[in-house]
Structures are given as C-alpha cells and as structure tokens.
PDB file of C-alpha atoms in Angstrom:
ATOM      1  CA  MET H 113       0.000   0.000   0.000  1.00 55.00           C
ATOM      2  CA  TYR H 114       2.806   2.390   0.897  1.00 66.00           C
ATOM      3  CA  LYS H 115       4.450   1.679  -2.450  1.00 71.00           C
ATOM      4  CA  ASN H 116       1.207   2.471  -4.271  1.00 72.00           C
ATOM      5  CA  ILE H 117       0.841   5.790  -2.434  1.00 70.00           C
ATOM      6  CA  SER H 118       4.460   6.686  -3.130  1.00 72.00           C
ATOM      7  CA  TYR H 119       3.971   5.963  -6.827  1.00 71.00           C
ATOM      8  CA  THR H 120       0.820   8.095  -6.955  1.00 77.00           C
ATOM      9  CA  MET H 121       2.613  10.994  -5.270  1.00 82.00           C
ATOM     10  CA  ASP H 122       5.542  10.678  -7.685  1.00 83.00           C
ATOM     11  CA  GLN H 123       3.162  10.745 -10.628  1.00 86.00           C
ATOM     12  CA  LYS H 124       1.375  13.810  -9.244  1.00 89.00           C
ATOM     13  CA  TRP H 125       4.633  15.688  -8.629  1.00 90.00           C
ATOM     14  CA  TYR H 126       5.848  14.818 -12.113  1.00 89.00           C
ATOM     15  CA  GLU H 127       2.581  16.140 -13.583  1.00 91.00           C
ATOM     16  CA  ILE H 128       2.861  19.376 -11.597  1.00 92.00           C
ATOM     17  CA  PHE H 129       6.497  19.817 -12.605  1.00 92.00           C
ATOM     18  CA  PHE H 130       5.706  19.251 -16.294  1.00 92.00           C
ATOM     19  CA  TYR H 131       2.713  21.603 -16.125  1.00 92.00           C
ATOM     20  CA  THR H 132       4.823  24.299 -14.467  1.00 94.00           C
ATOM     21  CA  ARG H 133       7.533  23.964 -17.115  1.00 94.00           C
ATOM     22  CA  CYS H 134       4.922  24.383 -19.839  1.00 90.00           C
ATOM     23  CA  ILE H 135       3.639  27.579 -18.223  1.00 92.00           C
ATOM     24  CA  VAL H 136       7.165  28.952 -17.796  1.00 92.00           C
ATOM     25  CA  ARG H 137       7.965  28.275 -21.448  1.00 90.00           C
ATOM     26  CA  MET H 138       4.723  29.863 -22.628  1.00 84.00           C
ATOM     27  CA  GLY H 139       5.202  32.828 -20.306  1.00 74.00           C
TER      28      GLY H 139
END
C-alpha cells in the first residue's frame, strides 16, 4: 500500500512539474 501511495505521489509531482515547465515556457 505504501508503495502504491508513493507511486501516486511521484506521478502527481511529475505532472505538476511538467505543467509548471509548460507555463514557464509559454510565459
């Protein structure tokens, strides 16, 4: 269960990081 949560968090952080990079590039 812990592994699953960790994976979900990693995926979420990666999504946020990618989204932020897109905004920075567009801005």
